[in-house]
Short mmCIF file of C-alpha atoms in Angstrom, two decimals:
data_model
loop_
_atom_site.label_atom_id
_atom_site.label_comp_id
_atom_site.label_asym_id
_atom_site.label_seq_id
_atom_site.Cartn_x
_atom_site.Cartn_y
_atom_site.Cartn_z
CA UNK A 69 -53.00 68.68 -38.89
CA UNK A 70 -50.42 67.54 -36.39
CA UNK A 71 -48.94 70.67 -34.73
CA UNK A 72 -45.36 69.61 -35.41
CA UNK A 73 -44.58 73.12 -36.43
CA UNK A 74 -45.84 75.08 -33.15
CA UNK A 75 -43.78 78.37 -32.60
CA UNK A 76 -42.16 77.81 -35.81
CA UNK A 77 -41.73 80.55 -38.51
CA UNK A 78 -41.34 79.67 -42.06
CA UNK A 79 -40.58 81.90 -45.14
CA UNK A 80 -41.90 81.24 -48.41
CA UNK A 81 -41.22 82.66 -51.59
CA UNK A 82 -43.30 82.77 -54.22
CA UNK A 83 -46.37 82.02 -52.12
CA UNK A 84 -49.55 84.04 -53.20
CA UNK A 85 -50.52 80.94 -55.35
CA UNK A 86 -49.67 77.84 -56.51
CA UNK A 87 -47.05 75.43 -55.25
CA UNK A 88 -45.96 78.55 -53.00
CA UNK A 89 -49.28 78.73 -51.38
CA UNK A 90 -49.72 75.17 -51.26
CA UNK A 91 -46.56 74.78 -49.31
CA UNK A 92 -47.81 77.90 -46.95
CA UNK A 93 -50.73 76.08 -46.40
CA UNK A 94 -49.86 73.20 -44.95
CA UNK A 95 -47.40 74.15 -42.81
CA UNK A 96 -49.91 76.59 -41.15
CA UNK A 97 -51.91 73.55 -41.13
CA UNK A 98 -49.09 72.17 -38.83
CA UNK A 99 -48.59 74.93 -36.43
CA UNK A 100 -46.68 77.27 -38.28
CA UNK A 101 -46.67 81.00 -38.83
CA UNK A 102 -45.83 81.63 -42.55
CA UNK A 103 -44.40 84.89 -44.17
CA UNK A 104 -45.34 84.76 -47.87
CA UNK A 105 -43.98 87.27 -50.71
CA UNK A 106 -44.85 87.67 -54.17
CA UNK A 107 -44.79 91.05 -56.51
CA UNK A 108 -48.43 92.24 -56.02
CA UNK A 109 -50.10 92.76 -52.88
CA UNK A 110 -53.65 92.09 -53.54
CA UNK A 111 -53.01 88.09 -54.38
CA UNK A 112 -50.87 88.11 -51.28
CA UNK A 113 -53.62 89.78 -49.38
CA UNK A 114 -56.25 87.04 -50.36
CA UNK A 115 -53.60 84.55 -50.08
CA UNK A 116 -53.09 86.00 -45.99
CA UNK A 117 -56.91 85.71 -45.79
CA UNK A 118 -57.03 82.08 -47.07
CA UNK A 119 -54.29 81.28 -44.99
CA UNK A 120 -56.06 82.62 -41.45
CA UNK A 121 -55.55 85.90 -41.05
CA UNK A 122 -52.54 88.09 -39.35
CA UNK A 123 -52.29 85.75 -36.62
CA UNK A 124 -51.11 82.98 -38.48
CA UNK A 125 -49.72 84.76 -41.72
CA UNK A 126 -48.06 88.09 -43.03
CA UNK A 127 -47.44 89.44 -46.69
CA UNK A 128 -44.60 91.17 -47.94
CA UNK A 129 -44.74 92.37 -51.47
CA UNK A 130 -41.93 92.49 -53.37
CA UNK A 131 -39.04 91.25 -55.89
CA UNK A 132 -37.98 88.19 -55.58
CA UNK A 133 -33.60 88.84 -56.66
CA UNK A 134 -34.32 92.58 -54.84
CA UNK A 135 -31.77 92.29 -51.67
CA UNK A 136 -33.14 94.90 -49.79
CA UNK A 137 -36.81 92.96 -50.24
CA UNK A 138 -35.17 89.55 -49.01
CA UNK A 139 -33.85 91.98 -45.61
CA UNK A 140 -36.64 93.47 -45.15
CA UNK A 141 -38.83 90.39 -45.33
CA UNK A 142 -36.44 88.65 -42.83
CA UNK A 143 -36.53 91.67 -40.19
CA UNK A 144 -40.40 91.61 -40.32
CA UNK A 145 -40.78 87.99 -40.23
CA UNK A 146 -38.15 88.50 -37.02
CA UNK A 147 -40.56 91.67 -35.49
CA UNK A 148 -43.92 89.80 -36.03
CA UNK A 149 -43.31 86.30 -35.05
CA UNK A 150 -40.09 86.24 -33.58
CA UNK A 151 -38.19 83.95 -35.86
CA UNK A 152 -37.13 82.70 -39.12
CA UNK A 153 -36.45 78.90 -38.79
CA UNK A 154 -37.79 77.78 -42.28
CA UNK A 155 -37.13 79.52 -45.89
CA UNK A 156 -38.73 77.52 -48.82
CA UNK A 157 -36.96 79.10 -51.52
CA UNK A 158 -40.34 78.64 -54.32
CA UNK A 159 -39.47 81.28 -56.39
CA UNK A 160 -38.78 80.84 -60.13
CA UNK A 161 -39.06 82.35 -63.70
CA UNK A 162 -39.13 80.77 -67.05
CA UNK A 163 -39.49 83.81 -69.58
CA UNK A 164 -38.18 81.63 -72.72
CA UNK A 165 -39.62 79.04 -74.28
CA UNK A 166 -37.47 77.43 -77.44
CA UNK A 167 -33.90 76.04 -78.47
CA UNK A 168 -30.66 77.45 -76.82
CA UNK A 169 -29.35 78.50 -79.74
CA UNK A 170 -32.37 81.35 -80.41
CA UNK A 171 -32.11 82.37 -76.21
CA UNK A 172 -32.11 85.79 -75.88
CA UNK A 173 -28.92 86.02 -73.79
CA UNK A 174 -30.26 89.35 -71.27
CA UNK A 175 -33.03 87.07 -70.81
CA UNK A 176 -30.84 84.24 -69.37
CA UNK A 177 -29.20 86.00 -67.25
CA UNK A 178 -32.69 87.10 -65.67
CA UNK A 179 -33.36 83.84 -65.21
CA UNK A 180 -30.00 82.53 -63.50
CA UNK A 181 -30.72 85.71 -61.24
CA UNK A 182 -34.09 84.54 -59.65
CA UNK A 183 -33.80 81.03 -59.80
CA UNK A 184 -30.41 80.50 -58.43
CA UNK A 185 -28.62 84.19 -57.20
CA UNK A 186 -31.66 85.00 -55.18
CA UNK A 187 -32.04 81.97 -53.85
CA UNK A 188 -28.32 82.16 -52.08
CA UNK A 189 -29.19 85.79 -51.05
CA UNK A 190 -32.55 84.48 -49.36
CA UNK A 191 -30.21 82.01 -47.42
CA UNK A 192 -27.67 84.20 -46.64
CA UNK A 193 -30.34 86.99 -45.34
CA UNK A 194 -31.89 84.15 -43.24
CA UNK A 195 -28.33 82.90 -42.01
CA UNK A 196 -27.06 86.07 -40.69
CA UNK A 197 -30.00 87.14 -39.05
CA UNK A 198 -31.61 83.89 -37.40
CA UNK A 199 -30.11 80.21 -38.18
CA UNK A 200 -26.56 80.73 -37.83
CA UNK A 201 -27.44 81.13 -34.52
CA UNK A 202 -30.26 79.26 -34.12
CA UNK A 203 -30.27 76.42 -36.62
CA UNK A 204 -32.99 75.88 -38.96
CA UNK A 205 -34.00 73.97 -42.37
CA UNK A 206 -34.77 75.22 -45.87
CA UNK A 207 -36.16 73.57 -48.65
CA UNK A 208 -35.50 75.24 -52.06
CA UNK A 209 -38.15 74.15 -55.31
CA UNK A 210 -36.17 72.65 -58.33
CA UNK A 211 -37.77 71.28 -61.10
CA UNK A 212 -37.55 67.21 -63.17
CA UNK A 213 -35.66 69.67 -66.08
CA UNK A 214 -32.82 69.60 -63.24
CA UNK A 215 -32.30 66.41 -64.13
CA UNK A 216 -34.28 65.05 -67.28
CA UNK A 217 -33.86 67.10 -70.43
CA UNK A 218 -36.76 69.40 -71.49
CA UNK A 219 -36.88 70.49 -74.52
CA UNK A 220 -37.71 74.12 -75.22
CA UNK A 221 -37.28 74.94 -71.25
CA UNK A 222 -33.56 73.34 -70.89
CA UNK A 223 -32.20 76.56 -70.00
CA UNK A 224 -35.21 76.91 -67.14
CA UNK A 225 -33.68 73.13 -65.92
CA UNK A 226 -30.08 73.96 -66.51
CA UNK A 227 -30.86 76.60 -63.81
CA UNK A 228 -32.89 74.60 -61.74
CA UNK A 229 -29.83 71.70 -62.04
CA UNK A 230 -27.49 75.04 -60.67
CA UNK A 231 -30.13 74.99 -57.57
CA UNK A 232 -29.89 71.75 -56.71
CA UNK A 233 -26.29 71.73 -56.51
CA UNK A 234 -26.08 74.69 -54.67
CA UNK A 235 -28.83 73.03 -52.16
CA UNK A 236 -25.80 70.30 -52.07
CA UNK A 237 -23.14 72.85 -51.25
CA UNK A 238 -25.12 74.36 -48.49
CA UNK A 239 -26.05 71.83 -46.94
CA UNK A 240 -22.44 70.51 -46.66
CA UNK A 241 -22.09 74.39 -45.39
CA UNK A 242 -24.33 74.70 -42.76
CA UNK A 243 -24.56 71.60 -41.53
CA UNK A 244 -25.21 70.44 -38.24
CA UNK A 245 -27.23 73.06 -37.50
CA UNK A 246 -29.56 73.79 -40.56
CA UNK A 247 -30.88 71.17 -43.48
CA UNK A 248 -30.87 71.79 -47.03
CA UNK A 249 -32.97 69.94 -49.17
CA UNK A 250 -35.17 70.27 -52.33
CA UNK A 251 -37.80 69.12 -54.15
CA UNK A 252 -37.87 68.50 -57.99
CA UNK A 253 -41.64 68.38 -59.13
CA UNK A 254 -42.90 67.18 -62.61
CA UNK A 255 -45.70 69.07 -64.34
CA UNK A 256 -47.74 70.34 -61.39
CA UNK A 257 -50.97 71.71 -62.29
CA UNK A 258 -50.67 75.29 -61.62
CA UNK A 259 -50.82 78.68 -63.43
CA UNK A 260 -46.96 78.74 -64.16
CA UNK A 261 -46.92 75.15 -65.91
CA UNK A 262 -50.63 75.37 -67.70
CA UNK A 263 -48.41 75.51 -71.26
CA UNK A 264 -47.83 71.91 -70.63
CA UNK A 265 -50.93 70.61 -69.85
CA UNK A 266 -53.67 72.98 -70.97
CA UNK A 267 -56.73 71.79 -72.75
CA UNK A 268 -54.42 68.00 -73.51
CA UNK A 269 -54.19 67.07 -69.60
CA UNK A 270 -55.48 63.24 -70.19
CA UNK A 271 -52.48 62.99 -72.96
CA UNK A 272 -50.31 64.75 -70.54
CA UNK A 273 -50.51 62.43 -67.91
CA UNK A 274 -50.92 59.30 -70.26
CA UNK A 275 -46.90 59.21 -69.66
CA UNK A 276 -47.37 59.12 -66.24
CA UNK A 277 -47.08 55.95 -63.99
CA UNK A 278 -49.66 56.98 -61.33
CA UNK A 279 -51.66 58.30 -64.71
CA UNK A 280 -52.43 61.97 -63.63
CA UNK A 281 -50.53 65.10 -63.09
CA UNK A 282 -49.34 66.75 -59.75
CA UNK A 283 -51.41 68.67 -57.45
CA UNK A 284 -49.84 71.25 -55.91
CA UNK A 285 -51.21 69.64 -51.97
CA UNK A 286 -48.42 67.12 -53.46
CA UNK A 287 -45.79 69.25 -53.06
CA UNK A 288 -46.76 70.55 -50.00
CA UNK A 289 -46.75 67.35 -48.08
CA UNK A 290 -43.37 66.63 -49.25
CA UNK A 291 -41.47 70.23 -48.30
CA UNK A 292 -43.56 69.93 -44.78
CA UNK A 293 -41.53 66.65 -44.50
CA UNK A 294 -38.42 68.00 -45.05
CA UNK A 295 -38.92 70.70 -42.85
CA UNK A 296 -39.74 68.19 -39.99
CA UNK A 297 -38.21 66.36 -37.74
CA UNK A 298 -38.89 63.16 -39.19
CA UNK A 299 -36.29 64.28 -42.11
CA UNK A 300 -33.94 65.10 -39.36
CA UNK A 301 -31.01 62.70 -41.06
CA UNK A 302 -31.39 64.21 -44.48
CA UNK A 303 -29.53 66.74 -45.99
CA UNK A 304 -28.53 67.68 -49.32
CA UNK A 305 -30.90 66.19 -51.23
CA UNK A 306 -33.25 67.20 -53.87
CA UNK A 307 -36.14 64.58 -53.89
CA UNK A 308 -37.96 64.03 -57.23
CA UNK A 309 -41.78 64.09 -57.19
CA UNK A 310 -42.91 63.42 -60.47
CA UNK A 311 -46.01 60.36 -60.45
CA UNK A 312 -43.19 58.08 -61.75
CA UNK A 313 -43.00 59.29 -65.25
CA UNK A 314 -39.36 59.94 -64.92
CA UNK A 315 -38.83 56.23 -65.13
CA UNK A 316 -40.67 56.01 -68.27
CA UNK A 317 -38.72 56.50 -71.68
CA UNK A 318 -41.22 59.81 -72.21
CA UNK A 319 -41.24 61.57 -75.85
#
């Protein structure tokens, strides 16, 4: 679309559908090279194909908390394109659905693993073996249950509320050289949130100022900003995309 991102490498987690691919999507649609990872290979395959082919994206299947997976992925983003000056940390689990008091506890700590451990380890991996030298930006997902309670998924935003103050932390870290920011979507339509919405989307969005849910080309646009230069004076923030309904009372 513009080119902003020429010669630039991004990361992204998460990526063989949904807000992940969305995200890979348009920065490739700004210059970019992507590496995507997701557990299974055959949606990352189609997701490489949608995305144009080995020229402009690879796949590398895998685990998202599994260290050796974040190296790996690093080196061969490093091999094939020669960088890694973006990592959009997408990645996240929400296994439980239901009051705190009934959480299964091993589950919880699953959770706290892939949506806030691995998402240091992803920096550090990137860190050590391109931006600390190099500089860079990362945006990492969060979620409106960071900050607006959820009921029945308030351990999921407790976690995600962990994220965005460790994309706080780092950025007062790593600054000048690399940007941390995030973005905090409401319900996006996607596989991962069609609990909330499915077959009730109308009433779903009802709540909604801008009266309809998010699109995942939504997010997209907005981690593609922070990415870019024109969020060059921004750091440390996690920016809430939610069609307003945050500043409605809600149910």
């Amino acid at each position: 679309m513009t080119g902003r991102f020429a010669g630039k490498t991004a990361i992204v987690t998460g990526a063989s559908r949904g807000i992940g691919l969305a995200v890979a999507e348009r920065l490739v649609a700004d210059g970019a090279r992507v590496v995507i990872t997701a557990r299974k290979q055959e949606a990352l395959d189609e997701a490489v194909a949608r995305l144009g082919g080995p020229e402009t994206a690879l796949a590398v299947a895998g685990k998202a908390d599994d260290a050796e997976h974040q190296a790996d992925t690093v080196r061969q983003a490093i091999d094939t394109f020669g960088s890694v000056d973006f990592l959009v940390n997408n990645t996240g689990i929400n296994p439980a659905y239901g009051p705190l008091v009934d959480l299964d506890l091993a589950v919880a700590r699953k959770i706290v693993e892939v949506n806030c451990v691995a998402a240091v380890s992803w920096v550090q991996h990137a860190y050590r073996s391109w931006m600390r030298e190099h500089g860079g930006a990362i945006v990492n997902v969060s979620s409106l249950s960071s900050v607006r309670t959820a009921p029945n998924i308030g351990f999921y935003g407790a976690t995600k509320a962990m994220l965005n103050s460790l994309t706080e932390l780092l950025a007062v870290e790593l600054g000048p050289g690399i940007r941390v920011n995030g973005v905090a979507p409401a319900v996006v339509k996607t596989k991962f949130a069609t609990a909330l919405y499915e077959g009730r989307e109308e009433e779903a969005a009802r709540a909604y100022p801008l009266k309809r849910l998010g699109e995942t080309e939504d997010i997209g646009g907005a981690v593609a900003f922070l990415l870019s230069p024109d969020a060059a004076w921004m750091t440390g923030q996690t920016v809430v995309i939610d069609g307003g309904v945050s500043l409605t009372a809600g149910e």
